[in-house]
Amino acid sequence: MKSKILVLGGKGKTGRRVAEQLSTLGHTVRIGSRSENPAFDWDQPETWGKAMEGMDKMYITFQPDLAVPGALQAIEGLMEEAKRQNIQKVVLLSGKGEVEAERSEQVVINSGVAHTIVRASWFNQNFSESFFLEPIQHGFVALPHADVEVPYVDANDIAAVVVEALLNETHNGQIYELTGPRLLTFREIVRDISEVTGREIAFTPVSLPAYIKALEEQGVPADYVWLINYLFSEVLTNPDNQLVKHDIEKVLGRKPIDFSEYLEKTVATGVWNAREDN
């Protein structure tokens, strides 16, 4: 039986992949985005009901992160609307080791709607589709916590788990923690990207205060700076986030994508080619 599924953040790193996989399987997919019709805008709750209308299930990703101020209230409102619209199942993307995000998880868990919680480690794609890309293109990366080990997870694996959770009731009520198969540091990752691209990419460890100050001086929006500070100070250094978990194997019956496979596929796209400022 085919489902009608609303994918919030359907143009983002995981949402785009979830939507593609569901469409390939023949399900009806509606993208939840401000640019779609009907539109979905987190800042305009009056759009939520129309976007959910006629849908059976929903994948929830909150931008920029469930940890930010206001996320909890948004998820509370969203789940109330989901019940009004008779949404039968939701899958929530959460952050692994994020205490703030767990408050939003509890809203979903206690909503009375069938659910699965997917807690993801930091994404491989942060280096090719997000905030670490531009420094790599320019050949100079400066980051705090240079040697903290993290089991980076691939967005394709997250999407595959989300799709399985959306379509299979055996995952109802489960909390899955998704990581890659091994631990890597910023220093090691930049070295590996340098090697596969054949480019010299300098890496410099910096203190977190210096990094935050640099972001502010570059005019990065305050809410984004807050989030980066939170992720580096509270999440990256959380000992639980430095553990490899095996839930991807449990759900998908295969090993997670290794960072080396991600490197091979990504370098072929040319996204890491050198870039000069205009």
PDB file of C-alpha atoms in Angstrom:
ATOM      1  CA  MET A   1       0.000   0.000   0.000  1.00  0.00           C
ATOM      2  CA  LYS A   2       1.367   3.381  -1.044  1.00  0.00           C
ATOM      3  CA  SER A   3       1.474   6.327   1.359  1.00  0.00           C
ATOM      4  CA  LYS A   4       1.102  10.090   1.063  1.00  0.00           C
ATOM      5  CA  ILE A   5       4.046  11.606   2.894  1.00  0.00           C
ATOM      6  CA  LEU A   6       4.904  15.209   3.750  1.00  0.00           C
ATOM      7  CA  VAL A   7       8.665  15.759   3.867  1.00  0.00           C
ATOM      8  CA  LEU A   8       9.515  18.893   5.841  1.00  0.00           C
ATOM      9  CA  GLY A   9      12.833  20.362   4.751  1.00  0.00           C
ATOM     10  CA  GLY A  10      12.429  18.376   1.559  1.00  0.00           C
ATOM     11  CA  LYS A  11      15.173  20.330  -0.176  1.00  0.00           C
ATOM     12  CA  GLY A  12      17.718  19.923   2.638  1.00  0.00           C
ATOM     13  CA  LYS A  13      20.484  17.385   3.160  1.00  0.00           C
ATOM     14  CA  THR A  14      18.338  14.526   4.429  1.00  0.00           C
ATOM     15  CA  GLY A  15      14.902  15.684   3.244  1.00  0.00           C
ATOM     16  CA  ARG A  16      15.949  15.767  -0.403  1.00  0.00           C
ATOM     17  CA  ARG A  17      17.222  12.206  -0.183  1.00  0.00           C
ATOM     18  CA  VAL A  18      14.161  10.975   1.712  1.00  0.00           C
ATOM     19  CA  ALA A  19      11.865  12.512  -0.911  1.00  0.00           C
ATOM     20  CA  GLU A  20      13.848  10.942  -3.762  1.00  0.00           C
ATOM     21  CA  GLN A  21      13.821   7.479  -2.177  1.00  0.00           C
ATOM     22  CA  LEU A  22      10.097   7.606  -1.389  1.00  0.00           C
ATOM     23  CA  SER A  23       9.248   8.808  -4.908  1.00  0.00           C
ATOM     24  CA  THR A  24      11.329   6.001  -6.423  1.00  0.00           C
ATOM     25  CA  LEU A  25       9.307   3.526  -4.354  1.00  0.00           C
ATOM     26  CA  GLY A  26       6.086   4.960  -5.787  1.00  0.00           C
ATOM     27  CA  HIS A  27       4.801   6.893  -2.789  1.00  0.00           C
ATOM     28  CA  THR A  28       3.167  10.302  -3.091  1.00  0.00           C
ATOM     29  CA  VAL A  29       5.558  12.930  -1.719  1.00  0.00           C
ATOM     30  CA  ARG A  30       4.781  16.523  -0.825  1.00  0.00           C
ATOM     31  CA  ILE A  31       7.737  18.796  -0.118  1.00  0.00           C
ATOM     32  CA  GLY A  32       7.345  20.997   2.946  1.00  0.00           C
ATOM     33  CA  SER A  33       9.069  24.242   1.965  1.00  0.00           C
ATOM     34  CA  ARG A  34       8.331  27.954   1.728  1.00  0.00           C
ATOM     35  CA  SER A  35       8.779  27.814  -2.045  1.00  0.00           C
ATOM     36  CA  GLU A  36       6.243  24.999  -2.589  1.00  0.00           C
ATOM     37  CA  ASN A  37       2.490  25.170  -3.170  1.00  0.00           C
ATOM     38  CA  PRO A  38       1.009  24.646  -0.639  1.00  0.00           C
ATOM     39  CA  ALA A  39       3.838  26.356   1.213  1.00  0.00           C
ATOM     40  CA  PHE A  40       5.169  25.259   4.577  1.00  0.00           C
ATOM     41  CA  ASP A  41       6.889  27.929   6.663  1.00  0.00           C
ATOM     42  CA  TRP A  42       8.049  27.269  10.234  1.00  0.00           C
ATOM     43  CA  ASP A  43       7.595  30.993  10.954  1.00  0.00           C
ATOM     44  CA  GLN A  44       3.970  30.961   9.760  1.00  0.00           C
ATOM     45  CA  PRO A  45       1.984  28.302  11.655  1.00  0.00           C
ATOM     46  CA  GLU A  46      -1.060  29.115   9.556  1.00  0.00           C
ATOM     47  CA  THR A  47       0.645  27.308   6.638  1.00  0.00           C
ATOM     48  CA  TRP A  48       1.132  24.039   8.489  1.00  0.00           C
ATOM     49  CA  GLY A  49      -2.374  22.608   8.230  1.00  0.00           C
ATOM     50  CA  LYS A  50      -2.659  23.175   4.493  1.00  0.00           C
ATOM     51  CA  ALA A  51       0.683  21.457   3.915  1.00  0.00           C
ATOM     52  CA  MET A  52      -0.436  18.429   5.969  1.00  0.00           C
ATOM     53  CA  GLU A  53      -3.917  18.223   4.441  1.00  0.00           C
ATOM     54  CA  GLY A  54      -4.539  14.822   2.872  1.00  0.00           C
ATOM     55  CA  MET A  55      -1.187  13.399   3.986  1.00  0.00           C
ATOM     56  CA  ASP A  56      -0.814  10.116   5.915  1.00  0.00           C
ATOM     57  CA  LYS A  57       2.682  10.511   7.307  1.00  0.00           C
ATOM     58  CA  MET A  58       5.316  13.187   7.900  1.00  0.00           C
ATOM     59  CA  TYR A  59       9.087  13.467   8.131  1.00  0.00           C
ATOM     60  CA  ILE A  60      10.082  16.334  10.427  1.00  0.00           C
ATOM     61  CA  THR A  61      13.347  18.227  10.148  1.00  0.00           C
ATOM     62  CA  PHE A  62      13.540  21.539  11.965  1.00  0.00           C
ATOM     63  CA  GLN A  63      15.815  24.287  10.652  1.00  0.00           C
ATOM     64  CA  PRO A  64      18.412  25.131  11.667  1.00  0.00           C
ATOM     65  CA  ASP A  65      18.385  22.634  14.570  1.00  0.00           C
ATOM     66  CA  LEU A  66      16.046  21.311  17.283  1.00  0.00           C
ATOM     67  CA  ALA A  67      18.345  22.789  19.914  1.00  0.00           C
ATOM     68  CA  VAL A  68      17.693  26.436  19.011  1.00  0.00           C
ATOM     69  CA  PRO A  69      15.382  28.642  21.081  1.00  0.00           C
ATOM     70  CA  GLY A  70      11.813  28.405  19.809  1.00  0.00           C
ATOM     71  CA  ALA A  71      12.146  24.881  18.384  1.00  0.00           C
ATOM     72  CA  LEU A  72      10.296  23.253  21.279  1.00  0.00           C
ATOM     73  CA  GLN A  73       7.297  25.544  20.905  1.00  0.00           C
ATOM     74  CA  ALA A  74       7.264  24.978  17.133  1.00  0.00           C
ATOM     75  CA  ILE A  75       7.257  21.182  17.529  1.00  0.00           C
ATOM     76  CA  GLU A  76       4.468  21.440  20.112  1.00  0.00           C
ATOM     77  CA  GLY A  77       2.346  23.420  17.662  1.00  0.00           C
ATOM     78  CA  LEU A  78       3.230  21.144  14.766  1.00  0.00           C
ATOM     79  CA  MET A  79       2.162  17.988  16.602  1.00  0.00           C
ATOM     80  CA  GLU A  80      -1.129  19.566  17.645  1.00  0.00           C
ATOM     81  CA  GLU A  81      -1.794  20.367  13.983  1.00  0.00           C
ATOM     82  CA  ALA A  82      -0.685  16.858  12.965  1.00  0.00           C
ATOM     83  CA  LYS A  83      -3.368  15.374  15.222  1.00  0.00           C
ATOM     84  CA  ARG A  84      -5.990  17.728  13.779  1.00  0.00           C
ATOM     85  CA  GLN A  85      -4.996  16.653  10.268  1.00  0.00           C
ATOM     86  CA  ASN A  86      -5.068  12.956  11.241  1.00  0.00           C
ATOM     87  CA  ILE A  87      -1.406  12.318  10.454  1.00  0.00           C
ATOM     88  CA  GLN A  88      -0.866   8.630  11.252  1.00  0.00           C
ATOM     89  CA  LYS A  89       2.926   8.463  11.628  1.00  0.00           C
ATOM     90  CA  VAL A  90       5.836  10.876  12.045  1.00  0.00           C
ATOM     91  CA  VAL A  91       9.590  10.429  11.941  1.00  0.00           C
ATOM     92  CA  LEU A  92      11.578  13.149  13.715  1.00  0.00           C
ATOM     93  CA  LEU A  93      15.195  13.905  12.863  1.00  0.00           C
ATOM     94  CA  SER A  94      17.031  14.808  16.061  1.00  0.00           C
ATOM     95  CA  GLY A  95      20.620  15.390  17.078  1.00  0.00           C
ATOM     96  CA  LYS A  96      22.640  12.749  18.864  1.00  0.00           C
ATOM     97  CA  GLY A  97      23.723  13.945  22.306  1.00  0.00           C
ATOM     98  CA  GLU A  98      21.682  17.166  22.153  1.00  0.00           C
ATOM     99  CA  VAL A  99      19.887  17.613  25.477  1.00  0.00           C
ATOM    100  CA  GLU A 100      17.927  20.564  24.095  1.00  0.00           C
ATOM    101  CA  ALA A 101      16.681  18.489  21.155  1.00  0.00           C
ATOM    102  CA  GLU A 102      15.485  15.727  23.480  1.00  0.00           C
ATOM    103  CA  ARG A 103      12.811  18.072  24.822  1.00  0.00           C
ATOM    104  CA  SER A 104      11.289  18.232  21.348  1.00  0.00           C
ATOM    105  CA  GLU A 105      11.595  14.461  21.061  1.00  0.00           C
ATOM    106  CA  GLN A 106       9.449  14.120  24.184  1.00  0.00           C
ATOM    107  CA  VAL A 107       6.718  16.226  22.580  1.00  0.00           C
ATOM    108  CA  VAL A 108       6.559  13.766  19.680  1.00  0.00           C
ATOM    109  CA  ILE A 109       6.835  10.712  21.938  1.00  0.00           C
ATOM    110  CA  ASN A 110       3.963  11.934  24.147  1.00  0.00           C
ATOM    111  CA  SER A 111       1.768  13.167  21.286  1.00  0.00           C
ATOM    112  CA  GLY A 112      -0.215   9.964  20.818  1.00  0.00           C
ATOM    113  CA  VAL A 113       0.852   9.823  17.151  1.00  0.00           C
ATOM    114  CA  ALA A 114       2.840   6.780  15.989  1.00  0.00           C
ATOM    115  CA  HIS A 115       6.472   7.869  15.736  1.00  0.00           C
ATOM    116  CA  THR A 116      10.126   7.010  15.308  1.00  0.00           C
ATOM    117  CA  ILE A 117      12.972   9.229  16.566  1.00  0.00           C
ATOM    118  CA  VAL A 118      16.172   9.304  14.504  1.00  0.00           C
ATOM    119  CA  ARG A 119      19.155  10.827  16.321  1.00  0.00           C
ATOM    120  CA  ALA A 120      21.991  11.502  13.917  1.00  0.00           C
ATOM    121  CA  SER A 121      25.655  12.178  14.562  1.00  0.00           C
ATOM    122  CA  TRP A 122      27.366  14.973  12.604  1.00  0.00           C
ATOM    123  CA  PHE A 123      26.938  14.520   8.838  1.00  0.00           C
ATOM    124  CA  ASN A 124      29.633  13.685   6.293  1.00  0.00           C
ATOM    125  CA  GLN A 125      27.842  16.195   4.058  1.00  0.00           C
ATOM    126  CA  ASN A 126      28.709  19.075   6.416  1.00  0.00           C
ATOM    127  CA  PHE A 127      31.972  19.120   4.456  1.00  0.00           C
ATOM    128  CA  SER A 128      30.351  19.294   1.017  1.00  0.00           C
ATOM    129  CA  GLU A 129      26.877  20.795   1.441  1.00  0.00           C
ATOM    130  CA  SER A 130      27.151  22.948   4.530  1.00  0.00           C
ATOM    131  CA  PHE A 131      29.238  25.298   6.646  1.00  0.00           C
ATOM    132  CA  PHE A 132      32.647  23.590   6.228  1.00  0.00           C
ATOM    133  CA  LEU A 133      32.559  23.637   2.405  1.00  0.00           C
ATOM    134  CA  GLU A 134      33.692  27.177   1.676  1.00  0.00           C
ATOM    135  CA  PRO A 135      36.890  27.027   3.788  1.00  0.00           C
ATOM    136  CA  ILE A 136      37.810  23.757   2.043  1.00  0.00           C
ATOM    137  CA  GLN A 137      37.301  25.396  -1.364  1.00  0.00           C
ATOM    138  CA  HIS A 138      39.530  28.287  -0.316  1.00  0.00           C
ATOM    139  CA  GLY A 139      42.209  25.914   0.986  1.00  0.00           C
ATOM    140  CA  PHE A 140      42.266  27.145   4.567  1.00  0.00           C
ATOM    141  CA  VAL A 141      40.257  25.519   7.364  1.00  0.00           C
ATOM    142  CA  ALA A 142      40.395  26.796  10.953  1.00  0.00           C
ATOM    143  CA  LEU A 143      38.282  24.952  13.503  1.00  0.00           C
ATOM    144  CA  PRO A 144      38.140  24.401  17.272  1.00  0.00           C
ATOM    145  CA  HIS A 145      38.408  20.956  18.862  1.00  0.00           C
ATOM    146  CA  ALA A 146      40.741  19.759  16.136  1.00  0.00           C
ATOM    147  CA  ASP A 147      41.297  16.329  17.636  1.00  0.00           C
ATOM    148  CA  VAL A 148      37.873  15.449  19.037  1.00  0.00           C
ATOM    149  CA  GLU A 149      36.782  12.139  17.506  1.00  0.00           C
ATOM    150  CA  VAL A 150      33.313  11.925  15.934  1.00  0.00           C
ATOM    151  CA  PRO A 151      31.604   9.005  14.108  1.00  0.00           C
ATOM    152  CA  TYR A 152      30.374  11.062  11.126  1.00  0.00           C
ATOM    153  CA  VAL A 153      27.276   9.593   9.474  1.00  0.00           C
ATOM    154  CA  ASP A 154      26.294   9.813   5.819  1.00  0.00           C
ATOM    155  CA  ALA A 155      23.086  11.651   4.893  1.00  0.00           C
ATOM    156  CA  ASN A 156      22.206   8.808   2.492  1.00  0.00           C
ATOM    157  CA  ASP A 157      22.192   6.367   5.407  1.00  0.00           C
ATOM    158  CA  ILE A 158      20.042   8.713   7.490  1.00  0.00           C
ATOM    159  CA  ALA A 159      17.556   8.982   4.623  1.00  0.00           C
ATOM    160  CA  ALA A 160      17.446   5.220   4.155  1.00  0.00           C
ATOM    161  CA  VAL A 161      16.672   4.706   7.857  1.00  0.00           C
ATOM    162  CA  VAL A 162      13.998   7.438   7.774  1.00  0.00           C
ATOM    163  CA  VAL A 163      12.316   5.847   4.748  1.00  0.00           C
ATOM    164  CA  GLU A 164      12.350   2.419   6.394  1.00  0.00           C
ATOM    165  CA  ALA A 165      10.895   3.926   9.587  1.00  0.00           C
ATOM    166  CA  LEU A 166       8.160   5.757   7.676  1.00  0.00           C
ATOM    167  CA  LEU A 167       7.069   2.664   5.782  1.00  0.00           C
ATOM    168  CA  ASN A 168       7.427  -0.095   8.361  1.00  0.00           C
ATOM    169  CA  GLU A 169       5.353  -0.158  11.557  1.00  0.00           C
ATOM    170  CA  THR A 170       7.901  -2.370  13.335  1.00  0.00           C
ATOM    171  CA  HIS A 171       9.925   0.831  13.928  1.00  0.00           C
ATOM    172  CA  ASN A 172       7.089   2.591  15.787  1.00  0.00           C
ATOM    173  CA  GLY A 173       8.174   3.838  19.213  1.00  0.00           C
ATOM    174  CA  GLN A 174      11.861   3.293  18.497  1.00  0.00           C
ATOM    175  CA  ILE A 175      14.741   5.738  19.034  1.00  0.00           C
ATOM    176  CA  TYR A 176      17.626   5.069  16.642  1.00  0.00           C
ATOM    177  CA  GLU A 177      21.098   6.581  17.045  1.00  0.00           C
ATOM    178  CA  LEU A 178      22.889   6.819  13.718  1.00  0.00           C
ATOM    179  CA  THR A 179      26.658   7.025  13.337  1.00  0.00           C
ATOM    180  CA  GLY A 180      29.259   6.089  10.797  1.00  0.00           C
ATOM    181  CA  PRO A 181      31.469   3.036  11.333  1.00  0.00           C
ATOM    182  CA  ARG A 182      34.537   4.828  12.725  1.00  0.00           C
ATOM    183  CA  LEU A 183      35.774   7.917  14.539  1.00  0.00           C
ATOM    184  CA  LEU A 184      37.409  10.841  12.740  1.00  0.00           C
ATOM    185  CA  THR A 185      38.799  14.239  13.766  1.00  0.00           C
ATOM    186  CA  PHE A 186      38.652  17.538  11.898  1.00  0.00           C
ATOM    187  CA  ARG A 187      42.398  17.328  11.400  1.00  0.00           C
ATOM    188  CA  GLU A 188      42.147  13.861   9.818  1.00  0.00           C
ATOM    189  CA  ILE A 189      39.212  14.823   7.601  1.00  0.00           C
ATOM    190  CA  VAL A 190      40.916  17.896   6.149  1.00  0.00           C
ATOM    191  CA  ARG A 191      44.047  15.807   5.534  1.00  0.00           C
ATOM    192  CA  ASP A 192      41.965  13.151   3.734  1.00  0.00           C
ATOM    193  CA  ILE A 193      40.156  15.725   1.585  1.00  0.00           C
ATOM    194  CA  SER A 194      43.516  17.281   0.732  1.00  0.00           C
ATOM    195  CA  GLU A 195      44.808  13.885  -0.372  1.00  0.00           C
ATOM    196  CA  VAL A 196      41.840  12.906  -2.563  1.00  0.00           C
ATOM    197  CA  THR A 197      41.692  16.329  -4.233  1.00  0.00           C
ATOM    198  CA  GLY A 198      45.445  16.646  -4.701  1.00  0.00           C
ATOM    199  CA  ARG A 199      45.151  20.151  -3.259  1.00  0.00           C
ATOM    200  CA  GLU A 200      47.031  21.730  -0.408  1.00  0.00           C
ATOM    201  CA  ILE A 201      44.392  22.518   2.224  1.00  0.00           C
ATOM    202  CA  ALA A 202      45.818  24.067   5.376  1.00  0.00           C
ATOM    203  CA  PHE A 203      44.292  23.192   8.726  1.00  0.00           C
ATOM    204  CA  THR A 204      44.720  25.400  11.782  1.00  0.00           C
ATOM    205  CA  PRO A 205      43.307  24.607  15.229  1.00  0.00           C
ATOM    206  CA  VAL A 206      41.712  27.645  16.892  1.00  0.00           C
ATOM    207  CA  SER A 207      39.995  28.241  20.220  1.00  0.00           C
ATOM    208  CA  LEU A 208      36.210  28.253  20.275  1.00  0.00           C
ATOM    209  CA  PRO A 209      36.019  31.933  21.373  1.00  0.00           C
ATOM    210  CA  ALA A 210      38.302  32.916  18.473  1.00  0.00           C
ATOM    211  CA  TYR A 211      36.179  30.905  16.040  1.00  0.00           C
ATOM    212  CA  ILE A 212      32.943  32.478  17.275  1.00  0.00           C
ATOM    213  CA  LYS A 213      34.479  35.950  17.094  1.00  0.00           C
ATOM    214  CA  ALA A 214      35.537  35.299  13.489  1.00  0.00           C
ATOM    215  CA  LEU A 215      31.998  34.234  12.565  1.00  0.00           C
ATOM    216  CA  GLU A 216      30.587  37.400  14.128  1.00  0.00           C
ATOM    217  CA  GLU A 217      33.110  39.557  12.270  1.00  0.00           C
ATOM    218  CA  GLN A 218      32.080  37.881   9.007  1.00  0.00           C
ATOM    219  CA  GLY A 219      28.494  38.997   9.643  1.00  0.00           C
ATOM    220  CA  VAL A 220      27.109  35.516  10.268  1.00  0.00           C
ATOM    221  CA  PRO A 221      23.544  35.819  11.671  1.00  0.00           C
ATOM    222  CA  ALA A 222      23.313  35.745  15.471  1.00  0.00           C
ATOM    223  CA  ASP A 223      21.057  32.665  15.644  1.00  0.00           C
ATOM    224  CA  TYR A 224      23.504  30.726  13.481  1.00  0.00           C
ATOM    225  CA  VAL A 225      26.429  31.836  15.656  1.00  0.00           C
ATOM    226  CA  TRP A 226      24.475  30.698  18.737  1.00  0.00           C
ATOM    227  CA  LEU A 227      23.908  27.292  17.165  1.00  0.00           C
ATOM    228  CA  ILE A 228      27.554  26.821  16.170  1.00  0.00           C
ATOM    229  CA  ASN A 229      28.660  27.779  19.665  1.00  0.00           C
ATOM    230  CA  TYR A 230      26.174  25.301  21.163  1.00  0.00           C
ATOM    231  CA  LEU A 231      27.184  22.473  18.816  1.00  0.00           C
ATOM    232  CA  PHE A 232      30.896  22.941  19.471  1.00  0.00           C
ATOM    233  CA  SER A 233      30.648  23.506  23.223  1.00  0.00           C
ATOM    234  CA  GLU A 234      27.864  21.101  24.201  1.00  0.00           C
ATOM    235  CA  VAL A 235      27.478  18.481  21.471  1.00  0.00           C
ATOM    236  CA  LEU A 236      30.831  17.827  19.827  1.00  0.00           C
ATOM    237  CA  THR A 237      32.537  17.259  23.168  1.00  0.00           C
ATOM    238  CA  ASN A 238      29.748  15.113  24.657  1.00  0.00           C
ATOM    239  CA  PRO A 239      31.373  11.706  25.407  1.00  0.00           C
ATOM    240  CA  ASP A 240      28.266   9.923  24.095  1.00  0.00           C
ATOM    241  CA  ASN A 241      28.890  11.517  20.705  1.00  0.00           C
ATOM    242  CA  GLN A 242      32.280   9.853  20.501  1.00  0.00           C
ATOM    243  CA  LEU A 243      30.805   6.337  20.410  1.00  0.00           C
ATOM    244  CA  VAL A 244      30.107   4.257  17.323  1.00  0.00           C
ATOM    245  CA  LYS A 245      26.555   2.862  17.355  1.00  0.00           C
ATOM    246  CA  HIS A 246      25.108   0.024  15.271  1.00  0.00           C
ATOM    247  CA  ASP A 247      21.511   1.074  14.639  1.00  0.00           C
ATOM    248  CA  ILE A 248      22.063   1.533  10.884  1.00  0.00           C
ATOM    249  CA  GLU A 249      23.016  -2.148  10.647  1.00  0.00           C
ATOM    250  CA  LYS A 250      20.026  -3.056  12.815  1.00  0.00           C
ATOM    251  CA  VAL A 251      17.547  -1.162  10.622  1.00  0.00           C
ATOM    252  CA  LEU A 252      19.028  -1.613   7.145  1.00  0.00           C
ATOM    253  CA  GLY A 253      20.782  -4.961   7.496  1.00  0.00           C
ATOM    254  CA  ARG A 254      24.038  -3.563   6.133  1.00  0.00           C
ATOM    255  CA  LYS A 255      27.032  -1.634   7.338  1.00  0.00           C
ATOM    256  CA  PRO A 256      26.921   2.173   7.262  1.00  0.00           C
ATOM    257  CA  ILE A 257      28.653   4.114   4.509  1.00  0.00           C
ATOM    258  CA  ASP A 258      32.299   4.721   5.406  1.00  0.00           C
ATOM    259  CA  PHE A 259      33.815   8.203   5.138  1.00  0.00           C
ATOM    260  CA  SER A 260      36.202   6.866   2.488  1.00  0.00           C
ATOM    261  CA  GLU A 261      33.234   6.004   0.233  1.00  0.00           C
ATOM    262  CA  TYR A 262      31.806   9.470   0.804  1.00  0.00           C
ATOM    263  CA  LEU A 263      35.195  10.979  -0.132  1.00  0.00           C
ATOM    264  CA  GLU A 264      35.366   8.987  -3.359  1.00  0.00           C
ATOM    265  CA  LYS A 265      31.876   9.986  -4.491  1.00  0.00           C
ATOM    266  CA  THR A 266      32.180  13.616  -3.444  1.00  0.00           C
ATOM    267  CA  VAL A 267      35.559  14.343  -5.015  1.00  0.00           C
ATOM    268  CA  ALA A 268      34.123  13.152  -8.344  1.00  0.00           C
ATOM    269  CA  THR A 269      31.516  15.962  -8.226  1.00  0.00           C
ATOM    270  CA  GLY A 270      34.217  18.666  -8.236  1.00  0.00           C
ATOM    271  CA  VAL A 271      32.610  20.470  -5.283  1.00  0.00           C
ATOM    272  CA  TRP A 272      35.981  20.587  -3.495  1.00  0.00           C
ATOM    273  CA  ASN A 273      37.822  22.247  -6.371  1.00  0.00           C
ATOM    274  CA  ALA A 274      39.762  25.374  -5.485  1.00  0.00           C
ATOM    275  CA  ARG A 275      37.756  28.579  -5.452  1.00  0.00           C
ATOM    276  CA  GLU A 276      39.024  32.138  -5.574  1.00  0.00           C
ATOM    277  CA  ASP A 277      37.227  35.156  -4.138  1.00  0.00           C
ATOM    278  CA  ASN A 278      35.980  37.558  -6.779  1.00  0.00           C
TER     279      ASN A 278
END
